[in-house]
CSV table of C-alpha atoms and ligand atoms in Angstrom, one decimal:
chain,number,residue,atom,x,y,z
M,18,MET,CA,15.4,-135.8,117.2
M,19,THR,CA,19.1,-135.2,118.6
M,20,TRP,CA,20.5,-137.5,120.6
M,21,ARG,CA,20.7,-135.7,124.1
M,22,ALA,CA,22.3,-136.5,127.2
M,23,THR,CA,20.8,-134.6,130.7
M,24,VAL,CA,22.6,-134.6,133.5
M,25,LEU,CA,21.6,-134.0,137.2
M,26,THR,CA,24.3,-132.9,139.2
M,27,LEU,CA,25.4,-130.8,142.5
M,28,PHE,CA,28.3,-129.4,139.9
M,29,PRO,CA,27.1,-128.4,136.6
M,30,GLU,CA,30.2,-126.6,136.0
M,31,MET,CA,32.0,-129.8,135.3
M,32,PHE,CA,29.9,-129.8,132.2
M,33,PRO,CA,31.0,-130.3,129.3
M,34,GLY,CA,34.6,-130.2,131.0
M,35,PRO,CA,36.4,-133.2,128.6
M,36,LEU,CA,33.1,-133.5,126.4
M,37,GLY,CA,33.5,-130.0,125.0
M,38,VAL,CA,37.3,-131.2,123.4
M,39,SER,CA,38.1,-133.4,120.6
M,40,LEU,CA,35.6,-136.1,118.9
M,41,ALA,CA,32.8,-135.3,121.4
M,42,GLY,CA,33.6,-131.4,121.7
M,43,LYS,CA,33.4,-130.8,118.1
M,44,ALA,CA,30.3,-133.0,117.2
M,45,LEU,CA,28.7,-130.9,120.5
M,46,ALA,CA,29.6,-127.8,118.6
M,47,SER,CA,28.3,-128.8,115.5
M,48,GLY,CA,24.9,-130.0,117.1
M,49,LEU,CA,25.7,-133.8,116.3
M,50,TRP,CA,24.2,-134.1,120.1
M,51,GLU,CA,23.0,-132.1,123.0
M,52,LEU,CA,24.2,-131.9,126.6
M,53,GLU,CA,22.0,-130.4,129.4
M,54,ALA,CA,23.8,-130.2,133.0
M,55,ARG,CA,21.1,-129.5,135.4
M,56,ASP,CA,21.7,-128.5,138.9
M,57,ILE,CA,20.3,-130.6,141.6
M,58,ARG,CA,20.2,-127.9,144.1
M,59,ASP,CA,17.9,-125.8,142.1
M,60,SER,CA,15.5,-128.3,142.9
M,61,ALA,CA,15.5,-128.0,147.3
M,62,THR,CA,12.9,-126.4,149.1
M,63,ASP,CA,14.1,-124.9,152.1
M,64,ARG,CA,15.6,-122.0,152.8
M,65,HIS,CA,19.2,-123.2,153.0
M,66,ARG,CA,18.8,-125.0,149.7
M,67,SER,CA,20.0,-128.4,151.5
M,68,VAL,CA,20.4,-131.3,149.3
M,69,ASP,CA,21.7,-133.6,151.9
M,70,ASP,CA,21.2,-135.4,155.2
M,71,THR,CA,22.4,-137.5,157.8
M,72,PRO,CA,22.0,-141.5,156.9
M,73,ALA,CA,19.3,-143.0,159.1
M,74,GLY,CA,20.7,-145.6,161.0
M,75,GLY,CA,24.2,-143.3,161.7
M,76,GLY,CA,27.3,-143.7,160.0
M,77,PRO,CA,29.6,-141.7,158.2
M,78,GLY,CA,29.0,-138.9,155.8
M,79,MET,CA,25.7,-137.4,154.0
M,80,VAL,CA,23.1,-139.4,151.6
M,81,LEU,CA,21.4,-137.3,148.7
M,82,ARG,CA,17.5,-136.6,149.9
M,83,ALA,CA,15.1,-139.0,147.9
M,84,ASP,CA,12.5,-135.5,147.7
M,85,VAL,CA,14.9,-133.2,146.2
M,86,LEU,CA,16.3,-136.0,143.6
M,87,ALA,CA,12.9,-136.8,142.7
M,88,ALA,CA,11.8,-133.2,142.1
M,89,ALA,CA,15.0,-132.8,140.0
M,90,ILE,CA,14.2,-135.9,138.1
M,91,ASP,CA,10.6,-134.6,137.3
M,92,ALA,CA,11.6,-131.2,136.3
M,93,ALA,CA,14.1,-132.7,134.0
M,94,ASP,CA,11.8,-135.2,132.6
M,95,ALA,CA,10.2,-133.6,129.7
M,96,ASP,CA,10.8,-136.1,127.3
M,97,GLN,CA,9.3,-139.5,128.3
M,98,GLY,CA,10.7,-142.6,127.3
M,99,ARG,CA,14.2,-142.0,128.0
M,100,PRO,CA,16.2,-144.6,130.2
M,101,HIS,CA,17.0,-143.1,133.7
M,102,LEU,CA,20.3,-144.0,134.9
M,103,LEU,CA,21.9,-143.5,138.6
M,104,MET,CA,25.8,-143.9,138.4
M,105,SER,CA,26.6,-145.8,141.2
M,106,PRO,CA,29.2,-148.5,142.1
M,107,ARG,CA,26.8,-150.5,143.2
M,108,GLY,CA,25.0,-150.9,139.7
M,109,ARG,CA,25.8,-153.0,136.5
M,110,PRO,CA,29.1,-152.7,134.9
M,111,LEU,CA,28.9,-150.9,131.7
M,112,THR,CA,29.6,-152.4,128.6
M,113,GLN,CA,29.8,-151.7,125.1
M,114,SER,CA,26.4,-153.3,124.0
M,115,GLU,CA,25.0,-151.4,126.5
M,116,VAL,CA,26.9,-148.5,125.0
M,117,ALA,CA,25.7,-149.0,121.9
M,118,GLN,CA,22.0,-149.4,123.2
M,119,LEU,CA,22.3,-145.9,124.9
M,120,ALA,CA,23.8,-144.4,121.7
M,121,ALA,CA,20.7,-145.8,119.4
M,122,GLY,CA,18.3,-144.1,121.7
M,123,PRO,CA,17.2,-140.7,122.1
M,124,GLY,CA,19.9,-140.3,124.8
M,125,PRO,CA,19.6,-140.7,129.0
M,126,LEU,CA,19.1,-139.2,131.9
M,127,VAL,CA,22.0,-139.6,134.0
M,128,ILE,CA,22.0,-138.9,137.6
M,129,CYS,CA,25.6,-138.4,139.6
M,130,GLY,CA,25.3,-139.4,143.0
M,131,ARG,CA,27.7,-137.5,145.7
M,132,PHE,CA,28.8,-138.1,149.7
M,133,GLU,CA,27.3,-141.5,150.5
M,134,GLY,CA,24.8,-141.8,147.6
M,135,VAL,CA,21.5,-141.5,147.1
M,136,ASP,CA,18.3,-142.3,149.1
M,137,GLN,CA,17.0,-146.0,148.3
M,138,ARG,CA,13.5,-144.8,147.9
M,139,VAL,CA,14.2,-142.2,144.7
M,140,ILE,CA,15.6,-145.0,143.2
M,141,GLU,CA,12.9,-147.5,143.3
M,142,ALA,CA,10.1,-144.5,143.1
M,143,ARG,CA,11.9,-143.3,139.7
M,144,ASN,CA,13.0,-146.6,138.4
M,145,LEU,CA,16.6,-145.6,138.2
M,146,GLN,CA,19.3,-148.2,136.8
M,147,GLU,CA,21.8,-148.2,138.5
M,148,ILE,CA,25.5,-148.5,136.0
M,149,SER,CA,28.7,-148.7,137.2
M,150,ILE,CA,32.2,-147.7,135.5
M,151,GLY,CA,34.2,-150.4,137.6
M,152,ASP,CA,35.0,-152.0,140.7
M,153,TYR,CA,36.4,-148.7,142.7
M,154,VAL,CA,34.9,-146.1,144.2
M,155,LEU,CA,34.9,-142.3,142.9
M,156,SER,CA,34.1,-139.3,144.9
M,157,GLY,CA,31.3,-137.9,142.6
M,158,GLY,CA,29.2,-139.4,139.7
M,159,GLU,CA,30.2,-137.0,137.2
M,160,ILE,CA,33.5,-138.6,136.2
M,161,ALA,CA,31.4,-141.8,135.7
M,162,ALA,CA,28.7,-139.8,133.6
M,163,MET,CA,31.1,-138.1,131.2
M,164,ALA,CA,32.8,-142.0,130.8
M,165,LEU,CA,29.2,-143.1,130.0
M,166,ILE,CA,28.7,-140.0,127.6
M,167,ASP,CA,31.8,-140.1,126.0
M,168,ALA,CA,31.6,-143.8,124.9
M,169,CYS,CA,27.9,-143.4,123.8
M,170,VAL,CA,28.9,-140.4,121.5
M,171,ARG,CA,31.8,-141.5,119.7
M,172,LEU,CA,29.2,-144.4,118.3
M,173,LEU,CA,26.5,-141.3,117.1
M,174,PRO,CA,26.5,-141.1,113.0
M,175,GLY,CA,28.7,-138.9,111.8
M,176,VAL,CA,30.8,-138.3,115.0
M,177,MET,CA,33.6,-140.5,114.2
M,178,GLY,CA,35.6,-139.9,110.8
M,179,LYS,CA,35.6,-143.4,109.4
M,180,GLN,CA,32.5,-145.2,110.4
M,181,ALA,CA,34.2,-148.5,110.0
M,182,SER,CA,36.4,-147.5,113.0
M,183,GLY,CA,33.5,-148.4,115.6
M,184,GLU,CA,32.9,-151.5,114.2
M,185,GLU,CA,36.5,-153.0,114.6
M,186,GLU,CA,37.7,-151.9,117.8
M,187,SER,CA,37.5,-153.9,121.5
M,188,PHE,CA,34.6,-155.1,122.6
M,189,SER,CA,32.9,-154.4,119.2
M,190,ASP,CA,33.4,-158.7,118.6
M,191,GLY,CA,33.5,-159.4,122.5
M,192,LEU,CA,37.7,-159.2,121.7
M,193,LEU,CA,40.4,-157.0,122.5
M,194,GLU,CA,42.0,-154.9,120.0
M,195,TYR,CA,44.8,-155.8,117.8
M,196,PRO,CA,48.2,-154.2,118.3
M,197,GLN,CA,48.4,-151.1,116.0
M,198,TYR,CA,51.5,-149.7,114.4
M,199,THR,CA,52.5,-146.6,112.3
M,200,ARG,CA,55.7,-144.6,111.1
M,201,PRO,CA,58.4,-144.8,111.7
M,202,GLN,CA,59.0,-147.7,110.0
M,203,GLU,CA,61.2,-148.9,112.7
M,204,PHE,CA,61.5,-147.5,116.2
M,205,GLU,CA,64.5,-148.1,119.0
M,206,GLY,CA,65.4,-150.9,116.7
M,207,ARG,CA,62.0,-152.7,116.5
M,208,GLY,CA,60.4,-152.7,113.2
M,209,ILE,CA,56.3,-153.2,112.2
M,210,PRO,CA,55.2,-157.0,111.9
M,211,GLU,CA,55.9,-157.6,108.3
M,212,ILE,CA,52.6,-158.8,107.3
M,213,LEU,CA,51.2,-155.4,107.4
M,214,THR,CA,53.1,-154.0,105.1
M,215,SER,CA,52.9,-156.7,102.7
M,216,GLY,CA,49.6,-155.1,101.1
M,217,ASP,CA,48.0,-158.8,101.4
M,218,HIS,CA,44.7,-157.8,102.9
M,219,ALA,CA,43.5,-160.9,103.7
M,220,LYS,CA,46.4,-162.3,105.4
M,221,VAL,CA,46.6,-158.6,107.6
M,222,ALA,CA,42.9,-159.5,108.6
M,223,ALA,CA,43.9,-162.8,109.6
M,224,TRP,CA,46.9,-161.8,111.5
M,225,ARG,CA,44.7,-159.5,113.5
M,226,ARG,CA,42.0,-161.6,114.2
M,227,ALA,CA,44.7,-164.3,116.0
M,228,GLU,CA,46.4,-161.3,117.4
M,229,ALA,CA,43.1,-159.9,119.0
M,230,GLU,CA,42.4,-163.7,120.1
M,231,ALA,CA,45.5,-164.5,121.6
M,232,LEU,CA,45.6,-161.2,123.5
M,233,THR,CA,42.0,-161.9,124.9
M,234,ARG,CA,42.7,-165.2,126.1
M,235,ALA,CA,45.8,-163.8,127.8
M,236,ARG,CA,44.5,-160.8,129.2
M,237,ARG,CA,41.0,-161.1,129.8
M,238,PRO,CA,39.9,-164.8,130.3
M,239,ASP,CA,36.5,-163.6,131.4
M,240,LEU,CA,35.8,-162.1,127.8
M,241,TRP,CA,37.1,-165.2,126.2
M,242,ALA,CA,35.0,-167.8,127.9
M,243,ALA,CA,31.8,-165.3,127.5
M,244,ARG,CA,32.5,-165.7,123.7
M,245,GLY,CA,33.2,-169.7,123.6
M,246,GLY,CA,36.3,-169.5,124.2
M,247,GLN,CA,36.9,-170.8,120.5
M,248,GLU,CA,39.0,-169.4,118.3
M,249,GLY,CA,37.4,-168.0,114.7
M,250,THR,CA,33.6,-167.9,116.0
M,251,LYS,CA,31.7,-165.0,114.4
M,252,SER,CA,29.7,-163.2,117.0
M,253,THR,CA,26.0,-161.9,116.3
M,254,THR,CA,28.0,-158.4,116.2
M,255,ASP,CA,30.3,-159.2,113.5
M,256,GLY,CA,29.3,-156.9,110.8
L,24,SAH,N1,29.1,-145.0,149.6
L,24,SAH,C1,28.7,-145.5,148.3
L,24,SAH,C2,29.5,-144.6,147.3
L,24,SAH,C3,29.4,-143.2,147.2
L,24,SAH,S1,30.5,-142.6,146.1
L,24,SAH,C4,29.3,-146.9,148.1
L,24,SAH,O1,29.6,-147.7,149.0
L,24,SAH,O2,28.7,-147.6,147.4
L,24,SAH,C5,29.4,-141.4,145.4
L,24,SAH,C6,28.8,-141.4,144.3
L,24,SAH,O3,30.1,-141.3,143.3
L,24,SAH,C7,28.0,-142.7,144.1
L,24,SAH,O4,27.0,-141.9,144.5
L,24,SAH,C8,28.1,-142.4,142.5
L,24,SAH,O5,27.1,-141.6,141.6
L,24,SAH,C9,29.4,-142.3,142.1
L,24,SAH,N2,30.3,-143.4,141.8
L,24,SAH,C10,31.1,-143.6,142.5
L,24,SAH,N3,32.1,-144.6,142.2
L,24,SAH,C11,31.7,-144.9,141.0
L,24,SAH,C12,31.7,-146.1,140.0
L,24,SAH,N4,32.4,-147.0,140.1
L,24,SAH,N5,30.7,-145.9,139.1
L,24,SAH,C13,29.7,-145.1,138.7
L,24,SAH,N6,29.4,-144.1,139.6
L,24,SAH,C14,30.0,-144.3,140.8
């Protein structure tokens, strides 16, 4: 079955947006994955088609109604067994390993919040997993959903030109990626590290490994500590 992302949003016209161009867009056009954007408002029941209301207990803004969102989820939920994700700054931070897991499954149902967020009861009643794309607040879940879907799609079989390029990049081994270079040979007086033009593949691999480790150590002590803080350790995700 084709990998499919179903997005529940108040702004379906935002899709496919950036997912319709380049790598993801070509793959979408050639049927390597499917995207369905559904309007939450279609599940509103009153004659004003209202989807939100004022927060219980007071305070600014509006909250997405539990009954409307639950109806939208139920209407979208033809294929059982797919993960139900709610984009949310309170969620667990999205990681590359979770992206890889999602890419390996049937594809998620992704709910985009707006306003102050969604009624807590629908999160519990529909068992929504809250996912954050970082410690900052967006005005809506759509851009977060696009980030998540883009990260998944590039891992689907046949989407990336060379299968290998997904395995060597940032995070796949708990490390940031080594520096990359291409022509010209000299740029504003800066050359390319000699090892990279030596043709010695073992030396190139060792250099890249050392650079990746040094970079991770300097920039992301959290990642470095998480993988044991040791040079040359092989993680289980190594190919
Ligand atoms: N009042 C909420 C923020 C709501 S922002 C709070 O303080 O937690 C509106 C919507 O944008 C959210 O419901 C969510 O769907 C989306 N959103 C905002 N920031 C996000 C982030 N960092 N990651 C994922 N989704 C986010």
